[in-house]
Coordinates of C-alpha atoms in Angstrom, one line a residue:
M1 CA 0.0 0.0 0.0
I2 CA 1.2 3.4 -1.0
L3 CA 0.4 6.4 1.0
N4 CA -0.7 9.5 -0.8
K5 CA 0.9 12.6 0.5
D6 CA -2.1 14.8 -0.1
E7 CA -4.3 12.5 1.9
Y8 CA -1.9 12.1 4.8
E9 CA 0.1 15.0 6.0
S10 CA 3.3 14.9 7.8
V11 CA 3.3 14.0 11.3
F12 CA 4.4 17.4 12.0
G13 CA 1.7 19.1 10.1
N14 CA 1.9 21.0 6.8
T15 CA 5.5 22.2 6.5
E16 CA 7.1 24.3 4.0
T17 CA 10.8 24.7 3.9
E18 CA 12.2 28.1 3.3
T19 CA 15.8 28.9 3.2
A20 CA 16.5 32.3 4.4
F21 CA 19.7 34.1 3.7
S22 CA 20.6 37.2 5.4
E23 CA 21.3 40.3 3.3
S24 CA 24.9 40.4 4.4
L25 CA 25.4 36.8 3.3
Q26 CA 23.8 37.6 -0.1
S27 CA 25.9 40.8 -0.6
S28 CA 29.0 38.9 0.6
D29 CA 28.3 36.2 -2.0
S30 CA 27.8 38.7 -4.7
S31 CA 31.0 40.5 -3.7
S32 CA 32.8 37.3 -3.7
R33 CA 31.6 36.4 -7.2
A34 CA 32.6 39.9 -8.5
T35 CA 36.1 39.6 -6.9
F36 CA 36.5 36.1 -8.5
R37 CA 35.5 37.5 -11.9
T38 CA 37.9 40.4 -11.5
S39 CA 40.7 38.1 -10.4
S40 CA 39.9 35.8 -13.3
R41 CA 40.0 38.6 -15.8
R42 CA 43.2 40.0 -14.3
A43 CA 44.8 36.5 -14.6
D44 CA 43.6 36.2 -18.2
A45 CA 44.9 39.7 -19.0
E46 CA 48.3 38.9 -17.4
A47 CA 48.5 35.6 -19.3
N48 CA 47.6 37.4 -22.5
L49 CA 50.3 40.1 -21.9
A50 CA 52.9 37.5 -21.1
A51 CA 52.1 35.7 -24.3
K52 CA 52.3 38.9 -26.4
I53 CA 55.6 39.8 -24.8
E54 CA 57.0 36.4 -25.7
Q55 CA 55.6 36.7 -29.2
A56 CA 57.2 40.1 -29.6
K57 CA 60.6 38.7 -28.4
A58 CA 60.3 35.9 -30.9
M59 CA 59.4 38.3 -33.7
Q60 CA 62.5 40.4 -32.8
Q61 CA 64.7 37.4 -32.9
M62 CA 63.4 36.4 -36.3
R63 CA 64.0 39.9 -37.6
E64 CA 67.5 39.9 -36.3
Q65 CA 68.1 36.4 -37.9
Q66 CA 66.7 37.6 -41.2
A67 CA 69.0 40.7 -41.1
K68 CA 72.0 38.4 -40.6
L69 CA 70.9 36.2 -43.5
N70 CA 70.5 39.3 -45.7
K71 CA 73.9 40.5 -44.8
L72 CA 75.6 37.2 -45.5
E73 CA 73.8 36.9 -48.9
S74 CA 75.0 40.4 -49.8
E75 CA 78.6 39.5 -48.8
L76 CA 78.3 36.3 -50.8
K77 CA 77.1 38.1 -53.9
L78 CA 79.9 40.7 -53.6
K79 CA 82.6 38.1 -53.2
E80 CA 81.2 36.1 -56.1
A81 CA 81.2 39.3 -58.3
Q82 CA 84.8 40.0 -57.2
M83 CA 86.0 36.5 -57.9
L84 CA 84.2 36.5 -61.3
A85 CA 85.9 39.8 -62.2
E86 CA 89.3 38.4 -61.2
I87 CA 88.8 35.3 -63.3
K88 CA 87.6 37.3 -66.3
L89 CA 90.7 39.5 -66.0
K90 CA 93.0 36.5 -65.8
L91 CA 91.2 35.0 -68.8
D92 CA 91.7 38.2 -70.8
E93 CA 95.4 38.3 -69.9
E94 CA 95.8 34.7 -71.0
K95 CA 94.0 35.4 -74.3
T96 CA 96.3 38.4 -74.9
R97 CA 99.4 36.3 -74.1
L98 CA 98.2 33.6 -76.5
Q99 CA 97.7 36.2 -79.3
Q100 CA 101.2 37.6 -78.5
L101 CA 102.7 34.1 -78.8
L102 CA 100.8 33.4 -82.0
A103 CA 102.1 36.6 -83.5
E104 CA 105.7 35.9 -82.4
N105 CA 105.4 32.4 -83.9
E106 CA 104.1 33.8 -87.2
V107 CA 107.2 36.0 -87.3
K108 CA 109.5 33.1 -86.6
V109 CA 107.9 31.1 -89.3
A110 CA 108.2 33.9 -91.8
V111 CA 111.9 34.4 -90.9
A112 CA 112.5 30.7 -91.3
L113 CA 110.8 30.7 -94.7
V114 CA 113.0 33.6 -95.9
K115 CA 116.1 31.8 -94.7
A116 CA 115.0 28.7 -96.4
Y117 CA 114.3 30.5 -99.7
N118 CA 117.7 32.2 -99.5
A119 CA 119.5 29.0 -98.9
Y120 CA 117.6 27.4 -101.8
D121 CA 118.6 30.2 -104.2
G122 CA 122.2 29.2 -103.7
P123 CA 125.4 31.1 -102.9
E124 CA 125.5 33.1 -106.1
N125 CA 122.6 35.3 -104.8
C126 CA 124.2 35.7 -101.4
E127 CA 126.5 38.6 -102.6
Q128 CA 123.7 41.1 -102.0
K129 CA 123.5 41.2 -98.3
T130 CA 120.8 43.4 -96.9
D131 CA 119.2 43.8 -93.5
H132 CA 115.6 43.0 -93.5
K133 CA 113.5 43.9 -90.5
V134 CA 110.3 42.2 -89.7
Q135 CA 108.3 44.1 -87.2
Y136 CA 105.2 43.3 -85.5
L137 CA 103.2 44.7 -82.7
C138 CA 102.5 42.7 -79.6
Q139 CA 100.3 43.8 -76.8
N140 CA 101.5 43.8 -73.2
N141 CA 99.5 42.1 -70.4
E142 CA 97.5 45.2 -69.7
S143 CA 96.6 45.8 -73.4
T144 CA 97.3 49.5 -73.1
S145 CA 100.5 49.9 -75.0
C146 CA 102.4 48.2 -77.8
A147 CA 106.0 47.0 -77.9
I148 CA 107.8 46.6 -81.1
S149 CA 109.9 43.5 -81.5
T150 CA 112.5 43.5 -84.3
F151 CA 114.1 40.5 -85.9
K152 CA 117.1 41.0 -88.1
Y153 CA 118.4 38.6 -90.5
K154 CA 120.9 38.7 -93.4
T155 CA 120.2 37.5 -96.8

């Protein structure tokens, strides 16, 4: 058997439970909540500030590192350009030297040919002895002036 509450009241009669809070307790609770919210906001703000400070430090370090990289790249490009210029200068000097050697060789070949023709003509044509000069221009290493080389031979 189940008892119906409406039919049978409490042994103590009809009771209603009310919780009464004093005004000071309610205002204290409200103040406490406000303080908690303020503290929570302050902690959030401090955490946010600390994060932003660390982020700013990291950004500064990245900028400094990028500046170092840019400087090194500039130095590399400058050194590459200097080395390339030196190599080109040496190459030009060697080309000039080769041209000079070729010109000297052509003169030597021409002198040898003249001597060979004179020897072929025989001793009867050797009575006329003359100085022949073969001149050619050769450039010096700086390609700024010319030197004249003279070969003398008797025919």
